Short mmCIF file of C-alpha atoms in Angstrom, two decimals:
data_model
loop_
_atom_site.label_atom_id
_atom_site.label_comp_id
_atom_site.label_asym_id
_atom_site.label_seq_id
_atom_site.Cartn_x
_atom_site.Cartn_y
_atom_site.Cartn_z
CA UNK A 184 44.23 10.86 -25.44
CA UNK A 185 45.41 7.59 -23.98
CA UNK A 186 45.97 6.89 -20.32
CA UNK A 187 48.88 4.83 -19.12
CA UNK A 188 48.14 1.44 -17.73
CA UNK A 189 48.80 0.71 -14.03
CA UNK A 190 51.54 -1.70 -15.05
CA UNK A 191 53.43 0.90 -17.09
CA UNK A 192 53.07 3.40 -14.23
CA UNK A 193 54.65 0.94 -11.82
CA UNK A 194 57.54 0.30 -14.23
CA UNK A 195 58.06 4.04 -14.69
CA UNK A 196 58.09 4.59 -10.90
CA UNK A 197 60.56 1.73 -10.41
CA UNK A 198 62.80 3.12 -13.13
CA UNK A 199 62.67 6.61 -11.60
CA UNK A 200 63.61 5.27 -8.16
CA UNK A 201 66.44 3.19 -9.61
CA UNK A 202 67.86 6.13 -11.56
CA UNK A 203 67.46 8.68 -8.77
CA UNK A 204 68.70 6.38 -6.05
CA UNK A 205 66.76 5.24 -3.09
CA UNK A 206 67.07 7.72 -0.21
CA UNK A 207 67.88 5.83 2.93
CA UNK A 208 68.86 2.68 1.01
CA UNK A 209 72.59 3.41 1.13
CA UNK A 210 74.16 4.20 4.46
CA UNK A 211 77.72 5.45 4.62
CA UNK A 212 79.95 3.37 6.80
CA UNK A 213 82.57 5.08 8.91
CA UNK A 214 86.08 4.74 7.52
CA UNK A 215 88.11 2.09 9.31
CA UNK A 216 91.14 3.32 11.24
CA UNK A 217 94.13 3.05 8.91
CA UNK A 218 96.90 4.81 10.85
CA UNK A 219 98.73 1.58 11.67
CA UNK A 220 98.19 0.23 8.18
CA UNK A 221 99.48 3.44 6.66
CA UNK A 222 102.63 3.33 8.81
CA UNK A 223 103.26 -0.32 7.93
CA UNK A 224 102.84 0.39 4.23
CA UNK A 225 105.22 3.35 4.42
CA UNK A 226 107.89 1.25 6.14
CA UNK A 227 107.48 -1.54 3.59
CA UNK A 228 107.74 0.95 0.73
CA UNK A 229 110.89 2.50 2.20
CA UNK A 230 112.52 -0.93 2.39
CA UNK A 231 111.37 -1.97 -1.08
CA UNK A 232 112.33 1.32 -2.68
CA UNK A 233 115.63 1.80 -0.86
CA UNK A 234 118.45 2.47 -3.27
CA UNK A 235 120.44 -0.64 -4.05
CA UNK A 236 123.92 -0.94 -2.64
CA UNK A 237 126.70 -0.12 -5.06
CA UNK A 238 128.92 -2.71 -3.42
CA UNK A 239 129.32 -6.29 -4.54
CA UNK A 240 129.24 -7.36 -0.91
CA UNK A 241 128.12 -5.83 2.36
CA UNK A 242 129.61 -6.71 5.75
CA UNK A 243 128.04 -5.61 9.05
CA UNK A 244 130.33 -5.23 12.05
CA UNK A 245 129.27 -4.41 15.61
CA UNK A 246 130.61 -1.11 16.88
CA UNK A 247 133.15 -1.18 19.67
CA UNK A 248 131.92 1.29 22.30
CA UNK A 249 133.96 4.49 22.29
CA UNK A 250 136.26 3.26 19.52
CA UNK A 251 134.33 4.07 16.37
CA UNK A 252 137.08 6.23 14.83
CA UNK A 253 139.79 3.68 15.66
CA UNK A 254 137.66 0.85 14.25
CA UNK A 255 137.05 2.75 11.00
CA UNK A 256 140.77 3.54 10.72
CA UNK A 257 141.62 -0.15 11.14
CA UNK A 258 139.25 -1.09 8.31
CA UNK A 259 140.75 1.56 6.02
CA UNK A 260 144.26 0.32 6.92
CA UNK A 261 143.20 -3.29 6.17
CA UNK A 262 141.93 -2.19 2.74
CA UNK A 263 145.27 -0.49 2.06
CA UNK A 264 147.21 -3.56 3.21
CA UNK A 265 145.14 -5.66 0.78
CA UNK A 266 146.21 -3.39 -2.08
CA UNK A 267 142.96 -1.44 -2.18
CA UNK A 268 141.54 1.88 -1.08
CA UNK A 269 138.67 2.79 1.24
CA UNK A 270 136.62 5.83 2.13
CA UNK A 271 134.50 6.48 5.21
CA UNK A 272 131.03 8.05 5.29
CA UNK A 273 127.78 8.01 7.27
CA UNK A 274 124.72 6.42 5.62
CA UNK A 275 121.06 7.48 5.95
CA UNK A 276 120.53 5.14 8.94
CA UNK A 277 123.36 6.80 10.87
CA UNK A 278 125.75 3.89 10.48
CA UNK A 279 129.40 4.45 9.67
CA UNK A 280 129.95 3.08 6.18
CA UNK A 281 133.32 2.27 4.69
CA UNK A 282 133.36 1.60 0.97
CA UNK A 283 136.47 -0.33 -0.07
CA UNK A 284 137.75 -1.21 -3.52
CA UNK A 285 139.85 -4.35 -3.07
CA UNK A 286 141.69 -6.45 -5.68
CA UNK A 287 139.57 -9.57 -6.20
CA UNK A 288 142.39 -11.95 -5.29
CA UNK A 289 142.85 -10.20 -1.91
CA UNK A 290 139.15 -9.88 -0.98
CA UNK A 291 139.27 -12.95 1.27
CA UNK A 292 142.39 -11.64 3.02
CA UNK A 293 140.65 -8.29 3.59
CA UNK A 294 137.61 -10.05 5.10
CA UNK A 295 139.91 -12.14 7.31
CA UNK A 296 141.61 -8.94 8.53
CA UNK A 297 138.19 -7.61 9.56
CA UNK A 298 137.87 -10.66 11.84
CA UNK A 299 141.41 -10.04 13.18
CA UNK A 300 142.66 -13.13 11.37
CA UNK A 301 145.72 -13.28 9.14
CA UNK A 302 145.76 -14.55 5.60
CA UNK A 303 148.47 -14.33 2.95
CA UNK A 304 148.10 -11.44 0.52
CA UNK A 305 148.73 -11.93 -3.18
CA UNK A 306 150.00 -9.38 -5.67
CA UNK A 307 147.05 -7.11 -6.42
CA UNK A 308 145.13 -8.17 -9.51
CA UNK A 309 143.76 -5.60 -11.97
CA UNK A 310 140.16 -6.72 -11.34
CA UNK A 311 138.60 -5.33 -8.18
CA UNK A 312 135.57 -5.89 -6.01
CA UNK A 313 133.63 -3.28 -4.08
CA UNK A 314 132.96 -4.16 -0.44
CA UNK A 315 130.88 -2.00 1.91
CA UNK A 316 131.63 -2.42 5.60
CA UNK A 317 128.91 -1.07 7.90
CA UNK A 318 129.76 -0.40 11.51
CA UNK A 319 126.51 -0.92 13.37
CA UNK A 320 125.35 2.07 15.39
CA UNK A 321 125.67 1.18 19.12
CA UNK A 322 122.24 2.71 19.87
CA UNK A 323 120.60 0.57 17.15
CA UNK A 324 122.29 -2.64 18.29
CA UNK A 325 120.91 -2.48 21.83
CA UNK A 326 117.27 -3.38 21.97
CA UNK A 327 115.05 -2.81 24.97
CA UNK A 328 114.52 -5.87 27.09
CA UNK A 329 110.95 -7.13 27.45
#
C-alpha cells in the first residue's frame, strides 16, 4: 500500500476547496435600488414601442379653453372645404385627434386654414394625403411653475 505524498494531499485539498466553493469567500451584495431605473426604462420602452402614426403628417394645435368641440368642428369643416374628409376621435393620451384625408394639391390650403389664413383651393386631385391634427389637452399644456 502506498501513501500519498504531502504535495499531492495539498493539491487534492486545494481542488476540493475550489470545487466545493470557499465558505465565507463570496459575500452577497444587497441589490441596488432600481425603482427609478425601472420606471425610466418603462417610459422609454413605451415611447420606442408606441404604434406609428398612420398619417403622413401630424400637426399639434393648442386647445382653446372651453371651445374644444367648436375647434374640432372647424378643423373638420376646413378638411371638407379642401375637398377632403375628416373624423374625430380621442387618442390614448387623451388628446382630441382629427384624422383628415385631403387631396394632395389642397394640403397646403388645409394647413393654412388651420392657422386661420386663406389660400386658394385647387380642384381636388385623385391622390390624397393623410394628416392627423392633434388638439393638445389643456391640462397637459399647462406645466407647474418652479
